[in-house]
Short mmCIF file of C-alpha atoms and ligand atoms in Angstrom, two decimals:
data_model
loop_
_atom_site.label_atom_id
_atom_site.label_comp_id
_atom_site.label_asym_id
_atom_site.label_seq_id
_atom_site.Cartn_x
_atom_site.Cartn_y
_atom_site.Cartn_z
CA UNK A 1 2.34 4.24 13.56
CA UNK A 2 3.87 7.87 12.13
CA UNK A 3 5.12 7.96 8.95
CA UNK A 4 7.39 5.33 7.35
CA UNK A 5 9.24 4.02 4.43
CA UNK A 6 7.49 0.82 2.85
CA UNK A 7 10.03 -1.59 0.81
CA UNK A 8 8.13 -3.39 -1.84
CA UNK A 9 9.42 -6.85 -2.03
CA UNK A 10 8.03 -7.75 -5.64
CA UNK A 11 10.34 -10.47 -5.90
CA UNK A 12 9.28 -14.10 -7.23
CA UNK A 13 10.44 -16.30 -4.74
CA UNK A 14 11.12 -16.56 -0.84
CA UNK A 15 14.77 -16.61 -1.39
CA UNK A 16 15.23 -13.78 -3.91
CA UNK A 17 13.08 -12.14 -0.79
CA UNK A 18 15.20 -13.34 1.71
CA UNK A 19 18.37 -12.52 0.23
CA UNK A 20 17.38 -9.24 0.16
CA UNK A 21 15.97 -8.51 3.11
CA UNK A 22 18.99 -10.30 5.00
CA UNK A 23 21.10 -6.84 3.90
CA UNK A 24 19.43 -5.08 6.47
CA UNK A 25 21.12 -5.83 9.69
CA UNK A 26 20.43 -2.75 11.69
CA UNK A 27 16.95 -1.41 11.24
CA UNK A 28 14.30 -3.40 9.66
CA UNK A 29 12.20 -2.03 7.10
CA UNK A 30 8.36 -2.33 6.67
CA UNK A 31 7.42 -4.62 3.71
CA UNK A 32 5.28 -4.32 0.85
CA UNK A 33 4.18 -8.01 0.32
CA UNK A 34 2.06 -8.57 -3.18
CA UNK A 35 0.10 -10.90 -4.76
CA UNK A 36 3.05 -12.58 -6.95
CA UNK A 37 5.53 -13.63 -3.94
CA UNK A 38 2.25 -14.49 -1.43
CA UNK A 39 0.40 -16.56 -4.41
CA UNK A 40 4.18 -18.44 -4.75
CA UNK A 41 5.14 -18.66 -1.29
CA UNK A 42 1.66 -18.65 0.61
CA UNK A 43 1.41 -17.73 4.11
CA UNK A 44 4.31 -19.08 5.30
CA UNK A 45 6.60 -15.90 3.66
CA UNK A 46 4.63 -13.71 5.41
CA UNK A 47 5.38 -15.32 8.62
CA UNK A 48 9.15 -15.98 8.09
CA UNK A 49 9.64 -11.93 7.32
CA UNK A 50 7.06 -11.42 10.30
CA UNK A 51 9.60 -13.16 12.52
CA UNK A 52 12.80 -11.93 11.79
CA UNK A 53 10.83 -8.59 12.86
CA UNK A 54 9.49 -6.50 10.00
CA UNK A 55 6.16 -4.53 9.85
CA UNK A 56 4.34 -5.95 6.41
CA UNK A 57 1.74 -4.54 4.54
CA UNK A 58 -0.19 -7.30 2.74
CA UNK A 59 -1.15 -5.87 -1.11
CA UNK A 60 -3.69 -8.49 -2.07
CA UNK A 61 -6.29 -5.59 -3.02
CA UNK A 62 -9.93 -8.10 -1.84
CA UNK A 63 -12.80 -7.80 -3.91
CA UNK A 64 -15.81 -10.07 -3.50
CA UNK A 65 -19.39 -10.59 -1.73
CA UNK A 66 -19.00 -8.99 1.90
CA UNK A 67 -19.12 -12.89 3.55
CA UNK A 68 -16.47 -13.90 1.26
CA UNK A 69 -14.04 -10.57 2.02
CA UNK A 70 -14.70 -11.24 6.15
CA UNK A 71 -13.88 -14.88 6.32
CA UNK A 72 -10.93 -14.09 4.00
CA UNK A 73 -9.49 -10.93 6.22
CA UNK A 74 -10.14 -13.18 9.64
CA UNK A 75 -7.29 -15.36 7.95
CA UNK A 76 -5.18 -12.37 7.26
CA UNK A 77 -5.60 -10.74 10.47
CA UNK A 78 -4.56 -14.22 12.10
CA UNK A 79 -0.76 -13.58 10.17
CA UNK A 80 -0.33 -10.53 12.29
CA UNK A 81 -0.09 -8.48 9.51
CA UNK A 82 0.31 -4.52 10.26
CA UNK A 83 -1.61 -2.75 6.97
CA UNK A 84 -3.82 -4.93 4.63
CA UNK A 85 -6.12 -3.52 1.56
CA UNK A 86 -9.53 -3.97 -0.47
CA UNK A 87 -11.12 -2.64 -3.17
CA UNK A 88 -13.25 0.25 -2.54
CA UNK A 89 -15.02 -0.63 -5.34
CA UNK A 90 -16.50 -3.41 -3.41
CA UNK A 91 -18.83 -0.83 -1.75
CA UNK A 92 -19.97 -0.06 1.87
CA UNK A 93 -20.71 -3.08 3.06
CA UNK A 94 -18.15 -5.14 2.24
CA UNK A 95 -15.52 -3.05 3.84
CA UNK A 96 -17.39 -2.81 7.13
CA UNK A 97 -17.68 -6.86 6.67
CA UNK A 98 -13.75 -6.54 5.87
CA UNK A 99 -13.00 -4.69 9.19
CA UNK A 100 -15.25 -6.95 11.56
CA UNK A 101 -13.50 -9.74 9.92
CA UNK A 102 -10.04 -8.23 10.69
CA UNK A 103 -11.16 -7.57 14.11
CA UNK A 104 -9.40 -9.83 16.49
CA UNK A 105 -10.70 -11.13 19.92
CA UNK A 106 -8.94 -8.16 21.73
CA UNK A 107 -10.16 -5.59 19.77
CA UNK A 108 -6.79 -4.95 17.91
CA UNK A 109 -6.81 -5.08 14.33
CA UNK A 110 -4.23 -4.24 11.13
CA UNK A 111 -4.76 -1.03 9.47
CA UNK A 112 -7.22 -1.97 6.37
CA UNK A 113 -6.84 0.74 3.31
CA UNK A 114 -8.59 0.78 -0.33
CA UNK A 115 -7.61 1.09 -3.08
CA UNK A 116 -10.32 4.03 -5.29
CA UNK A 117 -9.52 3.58 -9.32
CA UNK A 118 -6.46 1.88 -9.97
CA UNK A 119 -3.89 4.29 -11.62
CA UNK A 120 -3.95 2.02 -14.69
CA UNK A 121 -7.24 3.06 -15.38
CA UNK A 122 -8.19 6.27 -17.02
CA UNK A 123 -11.23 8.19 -17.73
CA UNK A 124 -11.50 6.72 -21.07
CA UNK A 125 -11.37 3.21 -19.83
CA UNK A 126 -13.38 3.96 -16.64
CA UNK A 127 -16.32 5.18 -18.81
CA UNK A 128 -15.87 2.44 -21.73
CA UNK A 129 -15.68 -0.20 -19.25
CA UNK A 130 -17.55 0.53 -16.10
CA UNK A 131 -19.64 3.34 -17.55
CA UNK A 132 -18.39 6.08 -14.65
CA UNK A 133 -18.80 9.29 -16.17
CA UNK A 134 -17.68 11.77 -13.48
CA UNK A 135 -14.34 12.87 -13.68
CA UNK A 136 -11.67 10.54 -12.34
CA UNK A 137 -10.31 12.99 -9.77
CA UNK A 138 -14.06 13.53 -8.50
CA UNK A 139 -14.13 9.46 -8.45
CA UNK A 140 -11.58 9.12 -6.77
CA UNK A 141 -12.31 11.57 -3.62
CA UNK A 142 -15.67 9.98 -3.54
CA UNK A 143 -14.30 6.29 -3.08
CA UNK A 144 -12.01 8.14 -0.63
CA UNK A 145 -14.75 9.28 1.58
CA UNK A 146 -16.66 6.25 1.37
CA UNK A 147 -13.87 3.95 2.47
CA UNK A 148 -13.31 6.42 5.40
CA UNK A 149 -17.23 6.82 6.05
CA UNK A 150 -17.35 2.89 6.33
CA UNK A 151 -14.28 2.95 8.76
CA UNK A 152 -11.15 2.60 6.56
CA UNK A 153 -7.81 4.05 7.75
CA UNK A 154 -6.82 5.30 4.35
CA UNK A 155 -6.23 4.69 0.96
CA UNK A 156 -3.36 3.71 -1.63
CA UNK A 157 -3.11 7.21 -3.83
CA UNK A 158 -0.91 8.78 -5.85
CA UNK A 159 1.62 11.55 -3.70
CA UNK A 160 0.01 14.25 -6.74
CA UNK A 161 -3.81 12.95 -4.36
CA UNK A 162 -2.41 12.61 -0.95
CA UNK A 163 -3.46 16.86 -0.23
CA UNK A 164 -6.44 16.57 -2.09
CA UNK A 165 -7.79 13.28 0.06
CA UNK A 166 -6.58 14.96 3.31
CA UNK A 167 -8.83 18.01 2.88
CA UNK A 168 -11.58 15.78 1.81
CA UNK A 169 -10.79 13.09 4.14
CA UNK A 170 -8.78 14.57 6.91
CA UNK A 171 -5.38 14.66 8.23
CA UNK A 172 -5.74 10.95 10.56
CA UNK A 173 -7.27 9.80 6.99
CA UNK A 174 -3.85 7.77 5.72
CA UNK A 175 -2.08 8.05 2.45
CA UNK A 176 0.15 5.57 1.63
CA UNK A 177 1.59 6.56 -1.88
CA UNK A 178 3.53 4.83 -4.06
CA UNK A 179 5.32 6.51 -7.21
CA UNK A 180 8.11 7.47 -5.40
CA UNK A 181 12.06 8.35 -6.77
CA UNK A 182 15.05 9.79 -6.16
CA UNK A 183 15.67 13.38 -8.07
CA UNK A 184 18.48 11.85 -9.77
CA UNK A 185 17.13 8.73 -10.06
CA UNK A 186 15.68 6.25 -13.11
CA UNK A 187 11.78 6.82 -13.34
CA UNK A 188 11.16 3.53 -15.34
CA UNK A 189 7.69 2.72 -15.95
CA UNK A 190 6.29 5.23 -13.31
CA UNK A 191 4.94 8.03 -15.26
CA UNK A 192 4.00 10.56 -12.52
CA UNK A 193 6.42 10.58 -9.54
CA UNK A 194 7.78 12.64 -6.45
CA UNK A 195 10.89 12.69 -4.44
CA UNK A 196 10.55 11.26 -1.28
CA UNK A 197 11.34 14.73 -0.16
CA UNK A 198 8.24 16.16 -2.02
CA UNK A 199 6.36 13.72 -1.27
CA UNK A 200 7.00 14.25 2.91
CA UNK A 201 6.19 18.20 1.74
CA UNK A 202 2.49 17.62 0.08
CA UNK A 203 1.57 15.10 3.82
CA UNK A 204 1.85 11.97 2.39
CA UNK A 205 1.99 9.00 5.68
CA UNK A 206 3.56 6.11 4.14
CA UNK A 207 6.10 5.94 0.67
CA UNK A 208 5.73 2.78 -1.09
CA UNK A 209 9.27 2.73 -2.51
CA UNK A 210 9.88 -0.64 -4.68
CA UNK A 211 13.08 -0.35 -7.64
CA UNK A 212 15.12 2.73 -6.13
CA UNK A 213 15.79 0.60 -3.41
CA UNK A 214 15.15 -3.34 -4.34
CA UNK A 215 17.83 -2.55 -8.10
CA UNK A 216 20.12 0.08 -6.20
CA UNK A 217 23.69 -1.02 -5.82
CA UNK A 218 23.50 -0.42 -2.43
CA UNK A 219 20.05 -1.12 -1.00
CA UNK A 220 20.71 -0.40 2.70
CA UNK A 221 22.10 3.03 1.46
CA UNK A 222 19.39 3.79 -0.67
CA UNK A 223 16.55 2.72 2.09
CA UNK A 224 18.54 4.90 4.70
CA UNK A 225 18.26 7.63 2.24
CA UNK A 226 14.88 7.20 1.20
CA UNK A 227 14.13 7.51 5.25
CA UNK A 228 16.56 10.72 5.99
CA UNK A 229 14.21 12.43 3.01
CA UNK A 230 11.24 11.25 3.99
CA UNK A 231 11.19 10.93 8.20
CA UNK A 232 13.91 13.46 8.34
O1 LIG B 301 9.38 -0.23 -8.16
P1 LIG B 301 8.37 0.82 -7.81
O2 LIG B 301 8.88 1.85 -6.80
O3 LIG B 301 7.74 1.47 -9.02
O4 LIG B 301 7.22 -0.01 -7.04
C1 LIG B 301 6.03 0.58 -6.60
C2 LIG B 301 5.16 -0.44 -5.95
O5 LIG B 301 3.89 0.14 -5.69
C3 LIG B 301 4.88 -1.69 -6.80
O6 LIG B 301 4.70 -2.80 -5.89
C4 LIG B 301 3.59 -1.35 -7.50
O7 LIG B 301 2.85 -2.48 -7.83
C5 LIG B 301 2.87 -0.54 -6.41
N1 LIG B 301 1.85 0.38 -6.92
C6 LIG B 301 2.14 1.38 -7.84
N2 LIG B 301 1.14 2.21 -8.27
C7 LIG B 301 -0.11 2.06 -7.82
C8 LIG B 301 -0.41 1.07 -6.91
C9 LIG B 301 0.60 0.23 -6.48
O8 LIG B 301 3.27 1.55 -8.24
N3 LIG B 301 -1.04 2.90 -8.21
#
């Protein structure tokens, strides 16, 4: 897969979702599905979108023991799903459990990512909380190399990280970044953004891009310009 414009779908409900995604009549967009619309719909609204023929990307971030996190990904590998993600925090050997789980009878398998620190932590918080006392930037790179070292395909990152983990990681190392608005667009609650544009510039692979699409007037003509900025 090259690089690509990711809707996220956080609506509530299967027909908000629906409704939306029914706009698009000419290409279909890859989806961002997260834990509110999969914990209301279940499985099934991953398999409706999955049929009318768009690439989805699963945000359910697994944490647990590494038995738990392979029986669960087996189940999520089974929807066909194209990009799935984990904690990193949840150490070596639960993401190599993750990625045997994933791993189907013919070999083929969805993309699995981590997630390093969450960008809602902060160094004050991450050394309060969980006692980390390195610097978050050095944190993050090291969960970075440890997902790929265990056999990750990437990680979620900010587009600021997305350089920084492809010279520690390298360039096949994915960074899927959300954060992402238009230069003349709202920022809303996202404090530290990029234009698609920019965000193309600095390497990133995949643009999460939720609000600046899902609240535009026009969504189709705010995807489509999302993708001319970002694929080119
Ligand atoms: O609407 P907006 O473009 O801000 O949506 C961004 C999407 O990416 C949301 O689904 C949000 O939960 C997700 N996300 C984020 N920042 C992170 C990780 C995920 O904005 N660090």
């Amino acid at each position: 897969m090259g690089r690509d414009v990711i809707v996220a779908c956080d609506f509530a409900s299967k027909e908000d979702t629906l409704n939306f995604l029914d706009k698009f009549t000419d290409k279909k967009p890859f989806v961002k599905i997260g834990m509110e619309l999969f914990y209301a719909e279940g499985p099934d609204i991953v398999k409706e979108i999955k049929s009318r023929g768009h690439k989805i990307f699963l945000d359910l971030k697994l944490h647990d023991i590494p038995n738990t996190v392979k029986k669960a990904m087996a189940v999520l590998s089974r929807l066909d799903v194209d990009i799935c993600n984990l904690h990193a925090a949840g150490a070596t050997d639960m993401m190599k459990a993750a990625l045997e789980g994933l791993t189907r009878a013919d070999g083929s398998r969805p993309l699995l990512i981590a997630v390093t620190q969450l960008t809602s932590t902060d160094q004050t918080s991450m050394e309060r909380d969980l006692l980390i006392k390195e610097p978050i930037d050095k944190v993050v790179m090291h969960y970075a190399l440890t997902a790929k070292n265990a056999g990750l395909d990437g990680v979620v990152c900010s587009p600021l990280e997305a350089q920084k983990v492809h010279d520690t990681c390298g360039k096949e190392f994915l960074t899927v970044t959300p954060g992402v608005r238009f230069a003349d667009g709202d920022i809303g609650d996202q404090k530290r953004v990029m234009t698609p544009e920019q965000a193309k510039k600095i390497g990133s692979d995949y643009i999460v891009v939720g609000r600046p699409i899902t609240a535009a007037s026009d969504p189709v003509a705010a995807y489509n310009r999302c993708c001319e900025e970002f694929i080119g």
